[in-house]
Amino acid sequence: MKFAHFLVALVVLALASSIATAGDPSPLQDFCVAINDPKAAVFVNGKFCMDPKLATAKDFSFSGLNTPRYTGNKVGSNVTLLNVDQIAGLNTLGISLARIDYAPNGGLNPPHTHPRGTEILVVVEGTLYVGFVTSNPDNRFINKVLYPGDVFVFPVGLIHFQLNIAKTPAVAFAGLSSQNPGTITIANAVFGSDPPISLDVLAKAFQLDSKIVSYLQKQFGGNNK
């Protein structure tokens, strides 16, 4: 009888596994418009593959991630992303890596999302204040101060950030569950879109005067008049 129960459980798990993997593959870019003529196709969901016999070590490696990056920009951070564009061997493997450098006293990786990947971050140097916000309607803010050796997970698609609250530079490394996770920096996307989003839309959405919205758009490269 116990064997029968085990067999039934095994069959259920197998069926659940087959159902879970029967859906469409996740997108690896923002969109992929269908085209009837394959000769006119430019992109696929991912990259075209070379003959495996032609692959070499250079297709699976990258050097220089130990080098500190410049953080003298407006936000005081620099993200070095190693996705399929930098390491061709990542194609179809569903993973990428990033090094993030933060300037002392407030270096910020500003609020952003990764539409196609969950992020797991480990602090190597410095002290980071990190957090993410859950989806509507709760909008819970889950946050924590991290020290060297601490790890934090940012679930796929949720807005998150990291802030260096120490007087010294900080460094973190992040793994992402996509060969091309994508990044949408909230302020840049909302106030720096091309073409700009209507002043009326942003003023009402953020409950701001249109002059303030116009100022913010200028700060982020928008050109709304």
Coordinates of C-alpha atoms in Angstrom, one line a residue:
M1 CA 0.0 0.0 0.0
K2 CA 2.8 2.4 0.9
F3 CA 4.4 1.7 -2.5
A4 CA 1.1 2.5 -4.2
H5 CA 0.9 5.8 -2.4
F6 CA 4.5 6.5 -3.4
L7 CA 3.7 5.7 -7.0
V8 CA 0.6 7.9 -7.1
A9 CA 2.7 10.8 -5.5
L10 CA 5.4 10.3 -8.1
V11 CA 2.9 10.4 -11.0
V12 CA 1.3 13.6 -9.6
L13 CA 4.7 15.2 -9.3
A14 CA 5.5 14.2 -12.8
L15 CA 2.2 15.6 -14.2
A16 CA 2.8 18.9 -12.2
S17 CA 6.3 19.2 -13.6
S18 CA 5.1 18.6 -17.2
I19 CA 2.3 21.2 -16.8
A20 CA 4.7 23.7 -15.2
T21 CA 7.0 23.4 -18.2
A22 CA 4.4 23.4 -20.9
G23 CA 3.9 27.2 -21.1
D24 CA 5.5 29.6 -23.5
P25 CA 9.2 30.5 -22.9
S26 CA 9.8 33.7 -21.0
P27 CA 10.7 36.7 -23.3
L28 CA 14.4 37.7 -23.4
Q29 CA 13.7 41.2 -24.7
D30 CA 11.0 43.8 -24.3
F31 CA 8.9 42.4 -27.2
C32 CA 9.3 40.2 -30.3
V33 CA 6.9 41.2 -33.0
A34 CA 5.9 38.3 -35.2
I35 CA 6.9 38.3 -38.9
N36 CA 5.8 36.0 -41.7
D37 CA 8.9 36.2 -43.8
P38 CA 11.8 34.6 -41.9
K39 CA 14.3 36.1 -44.3
A40 CA 13.3 39.5 -43.0
A41 CA 13.7 38.6 -39.4
V42 CA 16.2 40.5 -37.3
F43 CA 15.7 39.3 -33.8
V44 CA 14.8 36.0 -32.1
N45 CA 13.8 35.4 -28.5
G46 CA 17.5 35.2 -27.5
K47 CA 20.5 34.9 -29.8
F48 CA 21.3 32.7 -32.7
C49 CA 23.6 29.8 -31.8
M50 CA 27.0 29.0 -33.3
D51 CA 28.1 25.5 -34.1
P52 CA 29.1 24.1 -30.7
K53 CA 32.3 22.7 -32.2
L54 CA 33.5 26.2 -32.9
A55 CA 33.0 27.5 -29.3
T56 CA 36.2 28.3 -27.3
A57 CA 37.0 29.5 -23.8
K58 CA 36.6 33.2 -24.8
D59 CA 32.9 32.6 -25.4
F60 CA 32.4 31.7 -21.7
S61 CA 34.8 34.1 -20.0
F62 CA 35.3 37.8 -19.0
S63 CA 38.3 39.5 -17.4
G64 CA 38.5 42.6 -15.3
L65 CA 35.5 42.4 -12.9
N66 CA 38.0 43.0 -10.0
T67 CA 38.6 46.6 -11.2
P68 CA 36.8 49.4 -9.4
R69 CA 34.5 51.4 -11.6
Y70 CA 34.0 55.2 -11.8
T71 CA 31.3 56.5 -9.5
G72 CA 31.6 60.2 -10.0
N73 CA 28.3 60.6 -11.7
K74 CA 25.1 62.2 -10.4
V75 CA 23.8 59.1 -8.5
G76 CA 27.3 57.9 -7.4
S77 CA 27.2 54.4 -8.6
N78 CA 28.2 52.2 -11.6
V79 CA 26.8 48.9 -12.7
T80 CA 28.9 46.6 -14.8
L81 CA 26.5 44.0 -16.2
L82 CA 27.7 40.8 -17.7
N83 CA 24.8 39.4 -19.7
V84 CA 24.7 37.5 -23.0
D85 CA 26.0 40.6 -24.9
Q86 CA 29.3 40.4 -23.0
I87 CA 29.5 36.6 -22.5
A88 CA 28.1 34.9 -25.6
G89 CA 28.1 31.5 -23.9
L90 CA 25.3 32.7 -21.5
N91 CA 22.8 32.3 -24.4
T92 CA 19.9 30.1 -23.3
L93 CA 21.5 29.5 -19.8
G94 CA 19.1 31.9 -18.0
I95 CA 21.7 33.7 -15.8
S96 CA 23.8 36.8 -15.7
L97 CA 26.1 38.7 -13.3
A98 CA 26.7 42.3 -12.3
R99 CA 29.3 44.2 -10.3
I100 CA 27.9 47.4 -8.6
D101 CA 30.3 50.1 -7.3
Y102 CA 29.0 52.8 -4.9
A103 CA 30.6 56.1 -4.0
P104 CA 31.0 56.9 -0.3
N105 CA 28.4 58.9 1.6
G106 CA 25.3 58.2 -0.4
G107 CA 26.3 56.4 -3.6
L108 CA 22.9 55.1 -5.0
N109 CA 21.8 52.5 -7.4
P110 CA 18.4 54.3 -7.9
P111 CA 15.0 52.6 -7.8
H112 CA 14.7 50.3 -10.7
T113 CA 13.2 47.0 -11.8
H114 CA 14.4 44.0 -13.8
P115 CA 11.4 42.9 -15.8
R116 CA 12.9 39.5 -16.7
G117 CA 14.9 38.4 -13.7
T118 CA 15.2 37.9 -9.9
E119 CA 18.3 39.4 -8.4
I120 CA 20.4 38.0 -5.5
L121 CA 22.9 40.5 -4.2
V122 CA 26.0 39.9 -1.9
V123 CA 27.9 42.8 -0.3
V124 CA 31.7 42.6 -0.6
E125 CA 32.7 46.0 0.8
G126 CA 30.9 48.8 2.6
T127 CA 27.4 49.1 4.2
L128 CA 24.3 49.2 2.0
Y129 CA 20.7 50.1 2.9
V130 CA 18.6 48.1 0.4
G131 CA 14.9 47.5 -0.1
F132 CA 12.1 46.6 -2.5
V133 CA 8.4 47.5 -2.7
T134 CA 5.7 44.8 -3.2
S135 CA 3.0 45.1 -5.9
N136 CA -0.4 46.9 -5.5
P137 CA -2.4 47.2 -3.4
D138 CA -0.2 46.5 -0.4
N139 CA 3.0 48.3 -1.6
R140 CA 4.9 47.0 1.4
F141 CA 8.4 48.3 1.8
I142 CA 10.8 45.5 2.7
N143 CA 14.3 46.8 3.7
K144 CA 17.5 46.0 5.5
V145 CA 21.0 47.3 6.2
L146 CA 23.6 44.9 4.7
Y147 CA 27.2 44.4 5.7
P148 CA 30.1 42.5 4.0
G149 CA 29.0 38.9 3.5
D150 CA 25.3 39.7 3.7
V151 CA 22.9 38.5 1.0
F152 CA 19.6 40.0 -0.2
V153 CA 17.1 38.9 -2.8
F154 CA 15.0 41.2 -5.0
P155 CA 12.1 39.4 -6.6
V156 CA 11.6 39.7 -10.3
G157 CA 9.8 42.8 -11.5
L158 CA 9.7 44.6 -8.2
I159 CA 11.1 48.1 -7.7
H160 CA 14.3 48.1 -5.6
F161 CA 17.4 50.1 -4.8
Q162 CA 20.7 50.1 -2.9
L163 CA 22.2 53.1 -1.0
N164 CA 25.7 53.2 0.4
I165 CA 25.4 54.7 3.9
A166 CA 29.1 54.3 4.8
K167 CA 31.9 56.9 4.5
T168 CA 33.9 54.5 2.4
P169 CA 33.2 53.0 -1.1
A170 CA 31.0 50.0 -1.4
V171 CA 31.0 47.0 -3.8
A172 CA 28.4 44.3 -4.3
F173 CA 27.9 41.5 -6.8
A174 CA 24.6 40.4 -8.1
G175 CA 23.4 37.3 -9.9
L176 CA 20.3 37.6 -12.1
S177 CA 18.0 34.8 -13.3
S178 CA 18.1 35.8 -17.0
Q179 CA 20.7 36.0 -19.7
N180 CA 19.1 39.5 -20.4
P181 CA 17.2 40.6 -17.2
G182 CA 16.6 44.2 -18.5
T183 CA 16.7 47.3 -16.3
I184 CA 14.0 50.0 -16.0
T185 CA 15.2 52.9 -13.9
I186 CA 12.0 54.5 -12.6
A187 CA 12.9 58.2 -12.7
N188 CA 14.6 57.9 -16.1
A189 CA 11.7 55.9 -17.6
V190 CA 9.0 58.2 -16.3
F191 CA 10.7 61.6 -16.7
G192 CA 13.1 60.9 -19.5
S193 CA 11.1 58.9 -22.0
D194 CA 11.4 59.6 -25.7
P195 CA 9.0 61.1 -26.7
P196 CA 8.1 62.6 -23.3
I197 CA 5.0 61.5 -21.4
S198 CA 2.3 64.2 -21.3
L199 CA 2.7 66.8 -18.6
D200 CA -1.0 66.3 -17.7
V201 CA -0.5 62.6 -17.2
L202 CA 2.5 63.0 -14.9
A203 CA 1.2 65.9 -13.0
K204 CA -2.0 64.0 -12.2
A205 CA -0.3 60.7 -11.5
F206 CA 2.3 62.2 -9.1
Q207 CA 0.0 65.0 -7.8
L208 CA 2.5 67.7 -8.8
D209 CA 2.4 71.1 -10.5
S210 CA 3.1 70.8 -14.2
K211 CA 6.1 73.2 -13.7
I212 CA 7.7 70.7 -11.3
V213 CA 7.1 67.9 -13.8
S214 CA 8.6 69.9 -16.6
Y215 CA 11.7 70.6 -14.4
L216 CA 12.0 66.9 -13.6
Q217 CA 11.8 66.0 -17.3
K218 CA 14.6 68.4 -18.1
Q219 CA 16.8 66.8 -15.4
F220 CA 16.3 63.4 -17.0
G221 CA 16.6 64.3 -20.6
G222 CA 12.9 64.8 -21.5
N223 CA 11.9 67.6 -23.8
N224 CA 8.3 68.3 -23.0
K225 CA 7.2 71.9 -23.6

